[in-house]
mmCIF file of C-alpha atoms in Angstrom:
data_model
loop_
_atom_site.group_PDB
_atom_site.id
_atom_site.type_symbol
_atom_site.label_atom_id
_atom_site.label_comp_id
_atom_site.label_asym_id
_atom_site.label_seq_id
_atom_site.Cartn_x
_atom_site.Cartn_y
_atom_site.Cartn_z
ATOM 1 C CA UNK A 1 76.723 147.677 126.703
ATOM 2 C CA UNK A 2 74.903 145.844 129.468
ATOM 3 C CA UNK A 3 75.732 142.168 129.755
ATOM 4 C CA UNK A 4 72.895 139.788 128.968
ATOM 5 C CA UNK A 5 72.475 138.568 132.572
ATOM 6 C CA UNK A 6 72.296 142.193 133.801
ATOM 7 C CA UNK A 7 69.913 143.156 131.015
ATOM 8 C CA UNK A 8 67.713 140.112 131.690
ATOM 9 C CA UNK A 9 67.100 141.351 135.216
ATOM 10 C CA UNK A 10 65.522 144.470 133.690
ATOM 11 C CA UNK A 11 63.457 142.757 130.983
ATOM 12 C CA UNK A 12 59.743 143.371 130.879
ATOM 13 C CA UNK A 13 58.328 140.108 129.623
ATOM 14 C CA UNK A 14 54.604 140.261 130.375
ATOM 15 C CA UNK A 15 55.068 137.309 132.726
ATOM 16 C CA UNK A 16 56.528 134.856 130.186
ATOM 17 C CA UNK A 17 60.190 134.030 130.594
ATOM 18 C CA UNK A 18 62.910 131.578 129.644
ATOM 19 C CA UNK A 19 64.580 130.047 132.707
ATOM 20 C CA UNK A 20 68.172 131.160 133.329
ATOM 21 C CA UNK A 21 69.438 127.573 133.109
ATOM 22 C CA UNK A 22 68.055 127.350 129.546
ATOM 23 C CA UNK A 23 69.582 130.714 128.642
ATOM 24 C CA UNK A 24 72.935 129.365 129.868
ATOM 25 C CA UNK A 25 72.611 126.477 127.388
ATOM 26 C CA UNK A 26 71.947 128.984 124.604
ATOM 27 C CA UNK A 27 75.004 130.986 125.612
ATOM 28 C CA UNK A 28 77.117 127.824 125.413
ATOM 29 C CA UNK A 29 75.758 126.950 121.961
ATOM 30 C CA UNK A 30 76.259 130.482 120.648
ATOM 31 C CA UNK A 31 79.787 130.795 122.018
ATOM 32 C CA UNK A 32 80.744 127.507 120.323
ATOM 33 C CA UNK A 33 80.282 129.151 116.902
ATOM 34 C CA UNK A 34 83.173 131.016 115.310
ATOM 35 C CA UNK A 35 83.646 133.640 112.625
ATOM 36 C CA UNK A 36 80.930 135.980 111.414
ATOM 37 C CA UNK A 37 77.983 134.043 112.777
ATOM 38 C CA UNK A 38 74.396 134.099 111.511
ATOM 39 C CA UNK A 39 71.736 132.913 113.955
ATOM 40 C CA UNK A 40 68.029 132.725 113.200
ATOM 41 C CA UNK A 41 65.692 132.698 116.164
ATOM 42 C CA UNK A 42 62.166 131.536 115.391
ATOM 43 C CA UNK A 43 59.921 132.932 118.117
ATOM 44 C CA UNK A 44 61.524 135.777 120.012
ATOM 45 C CA UNK A 45 58.792 137.237 122.201
ATOM 46 C CA UNK A 46 60.544 139.659 124.585
ATOM 47 C CA UNK A 47 64.174 139.154 123.555
ATOM 48 C CA UNK A 48 65.701 137.277 126.494
ATOM 49 C CA UNK A 49 67.034 134.429 124.379
ATOM 50 C CA UNK A 50 68.196 136.813 121.633
ATOM 51 C CA UNK A 51 70.154 138.763 124.239
ATOM 52 C CA UNK A 52 71.697 135.560 125.601
ATOM 53 C CA UNK A 53 72.768 134.485 122.094
ATOM 54 C CA UNK A 54 74.149 137.953 121.304
ATOM 55 C CA UNK A 55 76.051 138.403 124.552
ATOM 56 C CA UNK A 56 77.730 135.021 124.221
ATOM 57 C CA UNK A 57 78.971 135.742 120.714
ATOM 58 C CA UNK A 58 79.617 139.417 119.897
ATOM 59 C CA UNK A 59 80.296 138.543 116.226
ATOM 60 C CA UNK A 60 76.873 136.955 115.824
ATOM 61 C CA UNK A 61 73.962 138.612 114.052
ATOM 62 C CA UNK A 62 70.679 137.309 115.404
ATOM 63 C CA UNK A 63 67.664 137.501 113.099
ATOM 64 C CA UNK A 64 64.561 137.289 115.282
ATOM 65 C CA UNK A 65 61.440 136.084 113.494
ATOM 66 C CA UNK A 66 58.127 136.593 115.274
ATOM 67 C CA UNK A 67 54.707 138.052 114.569
ATOM 68 C CA UNK A 68 54.503 139.221 118.202
ATOM 69 C CA UNK A 69 50.881 138.089 118.442
ATOM 70 C CA UNK A 70 51.471 135.348 121.000
ATOM 71 C CA UNK A 71 50.007 131.914 120.316
ATOM 72 C CA UNK A 72 47.227 129.680 121.481
ATOM 73 C CA UNK A 73 49.380 126.726 122.539
ATOM 74 C CA UNK A 74 50.689 128.294 125.737
ATOM 75 C CA UNK A 75 49.971 130.978 128.304
ATOM 76 C CA UNK A 76 50.596 133.822 125.859
ATOM 77 C CA UNK A 77 47.039 133.379 124.579
ATOM 78 C CA UNK A 78 45.817 134.759 127.910
ATOM 79 C CA UNK A 79 47.803 137.983 127.664
ATOM 80 C CA UNK A 80 46.009 141.203 126.862
ATOM 81 C CA UNK A 81 48.881 142.706 124.896
ATOM 82 C CA UNK A 82 48.650 143.964 121.341
ATOM 83 C CA UNK A 83 51.269 142.880 118.777
ATOM 84 C CA UNK A 84 52.448 146.486 118.651
ATOM 85 C CA UNK A 85 52.935 146.593 122.427
ATOM 86 C CA UNK A 86 54.766 143.251 122.416
ATOM 87 C CA UNK A 87 57.038 144.239 119.514
ATOM 88 C CA UNK A 88 57.757 147.630 121.086
ATOM 89 C CA UNK A 89 58.724 145.982 124.353
ATOM 90 C CA UNK A 90 60.991 143.520 122.516
ATOM 91 C CA UNK A 91 62.766 146.476 120.872
ATOM 92 C CA UNK A 92 63.194 148.269 124.205
ATOM 93 C CA UNK A 93 64.423 145.073 125.877
ATOM 94 C CA UNK A 94 67.211 144.423 123.369
ATOM 95 C CA UNK A 95 68.361 148.036 123.784
ATOM 96 C CA UNK A 96 71.409 149.221 121.907
ATOM 97 C CA UNK A 97 71.822 145.859 120.149
ATOM 98 C CA UNK A 98 68.642 146.574 118.126
ATOM 99 C CA UNK A 99 69.446 146.638 114.381
ATOM 100 C CA UNK A 100 73.169 146.341 115.173
ATOM 101 C CA UNK A 101 73.344 142.763 116.362
ATOM 102 C CA UNK A 102 69.694 141.804 116.884
ATOM 103 C CA UNK A 103 67.498 142.269 113.838
ATOM 104 C CA UNK A 104 63.746 141.731 114.278
ATOM 105 C CA UNK A 105 61.812 140.314 111.321
ATOM 106 C CA UNK A 106 58.052 140.662 111.751
ATOM 107 C CA UNK A 107 56.227 137.759 110.147
ATOM 108 C CA UNK A 108 56.133 133.982 110.190
ATOM 109 C CA UNK A 109 58.863 131.391 110.135
ATOM 110 C CA UNK A 110 57.643 129.923 106.852
ATOM 111 C CA UNK A 111 57.596 133.331 105.151
ATOM 112 C CA UNK A 112 61.212 134.018 105.992
ATOM 113 C CA UNK A 113 62.437 130.449 105.368
ATOM 114 C CA UNK A 114 60.918 130.644 101.891
ATOM 115 C CA UNK A 115 62.799 133.845 100.969
ATOM 116 C CA UNK A 116 66.012 133.275 102.953
ATOM 117 C CA UNK A 117 68.950 133.710 100.550
ATOM 118 C CA UNK A 118 70.676 130.459 99.615
ATOM 119 C CA UNK A 119 74.025 132.254 99.677
ATOM 120 C CA UNK A 120 73.540 133.177 103.356
ATOM 121 C CA UNK A 121 73.669 129.842 105.217
ATOM 122 C CA UNK A 122 72.831 129.876 108.890
ATOM 123 C CA UNK A 123 75.215 128.804 111.644
ATOM 124 C CA UNK A 124 72.406 128.188 114.118
ATOM 125 C CA UNK A 125 68.619 128.087 114.143
ATOM 126 C CA UNK A 126 66.851 128.294 117.492
ATOM 127 C CA UNK A 127 63.135 127.428 117.518
ATOM 128 C CA UNK A 128 60.870 128.621 120.324
ATOM 129 C CA UNK A 129 57.623 129.591 118.631
ATOM 130 C CA UNK A 130 54.252 127.842 118.449
ATOM 131 C CA UNK A 131 54.514 124.616 120.457
ATOM 132 C CA UNK A 132 52.109 122.449 118.492
ATOM 133 C CA UNK A 133 53.412 119.426 116.605
ATOM 134 C CA UNK A 134 52.360 120.884 113.256
ATOM 135 C CA UNK A 135 54.061 124.201 113.817
ATOM 136 C CA UNK A 136 57.231 122.793 115.368
ATOM 137 C CA UNK A 137 57.798 120.205 112.641
ATOM 138 C CA UNK A 138 57.125 122.852 110.000
ATOM 139 C CA UNK A 139 59.728 125.162 111.589
ATOM 140 C CA UNK A 140 62.304 122.347 111.725
ATOM 141 C CA UNK A 141 61.669 121.266 108.132
ATOM 142 C CA UNK A 142 61.626 124.834 106.791
ATOM 143 C CA UNK A 143 64.872 125.885 108.449
ATOM 144 C CA UNK A 144 67.004 122.727 108.459
ATOM 145 C CA UNK A 145 68.004 123.166 104.780
ATOM 146 C CA UNK A 146 69.342 126.654 105.609
ATOM 147 C CA UNK A 147 71.683 125.393 108.337
ATOM 148 C CA UNK A 148 75.239 125.051 107.064
ATOM 149 C CA UNK A 149 77.170 121.795 107.533
ATOM 150 C CA UNK A 150 78.362 121.518 111.144
ATOM 151 C CA UNK A 151 75.807 124.185 112.084
ATOM 152 C CA UNK A 152 73.327 123.784 114.922
ATOM 153 C CA UNK A 153 69.558 123.458 114.954
ATOM 154 C CA UNK A 154 68.038 123.766 118.412
ATOM 155 C CA UNK A 155 64.797 124.504 120.177
ATOM 156 C CA UNK A 156 63.163 125.159 123.502
ATOM 157 C CA UNK A 157 60.547 123.503 125.703
ATOM 158 C CA UNK A 158 61.773 119.955 125.217
ATOM 159 C CA UNK A 159 60.689 117.384 127.820
ATOM 160 C CA UNK A 160 58.243 119.757 129.495
ATOM 161 C CA UNK A 161 54.517 120.166 128.932
ATOM 162 C CA UNK A 162 54.563 120.523 125.140
ATOM 163 C CA UNK A 163 54.100 117.045 123.655
ATOM 164 C CA UNK A 164 54.012 118.547 120.154
ATOM 165 C CA UNK A 165 57.601 119.751 120.501
ATOM 166 C CA UNK A 166 58.878 116.368 121.674
ATOM 167 C CA UNK A 167 56.941 114.515 118.964
ATOM 168 C CA UNK A 168 58.251 116.752 116.162
ATOM 169 C CA UNK A 169 61.843 116.599 117.413
ATOM 170 C CA UNK A 170 61.730 112.796 117.783
ATOM 171 C CA UNK A 171 60.222 112.379 114.339
ATOM 172 C CA UNK A 172 63.035 114.335 112.688
ATOM 173 C CA UNK A 173 66.023 113.534 114.924
ATOM 174 C CA UNK A 174 64.987 110.319 116.748
ATOM 175 C CA UNK A 175 64.532 109.942 120.473
ATOM 176 C CA UNK A 176 68.301 110.197 120.969
ATOM 177 C CA UNK A 177 68.321 113.935 120.279
ATOM 178 C CA UNK A 178 70.839 115.782 122.402
ATOM 179 C CA UNK A 179 69.426 118.064 125.050
ATOM 180 C CA UNK A 180 70.428 120.028 128.097
ATOM 181 C CA UNK A 181 67.835 121.380 130.492
ATOM 182 C CA UNK A 182 64.809 122.161 128.275
ATOM 183 C CA UNK A 183 66.844 122.898 125.124
ATOM 184 C CA UNK A 184 67.202 120.266 122.382
ATOM 185 C CA UNK A 185 69.961 120.590 119.781
ATOM 186 C CA UNK A 186 71.611 118.743 116.923
ATOM 187 C CA UNK A 187 74.622 119.460 114.782
ATOM 188 C CA UNK A 188 74.065 119.114 111.060
ATOM 189 C CA UNK A 189 76.438 116.595 109.466
#
């Protein structure tokens, strides 16, 4: 199996990428979890963050929720890529981890949060989808109840050019939310 950093060098991402320093934060968060770990990633795009989470914790199963249509709140709206092309590239990018450790779920965050089994609590939720306030706060509120005690809820694009992300995070977790680089995170009590 290729290591995540090696695989990331080969990723086709249609020009959108997560900085390596943010992926390092995700690796640290993922590796801090023990046992048979369940991670839900909301917004997966091309799989770089899913690979980072998977590489850091070989016992983790990462459920990647995305509609692979891009969104209007960032530069993905300018891409001329069909959802089928984007999803296909995601599958190629995650390689031999596809359906073994990384499980794509095509649809919306709310759809999957609504049907997520109560007897399958989540060790970590990582949110990096639509960056509007409405969408981000909905993702946080939908998934927080599924995070087990002492589990982690985290997200991307904090303290950058997405005011909606910062506003939603501050509303739920206060302005003292923990963050490293552009990743915010909190541990559930």
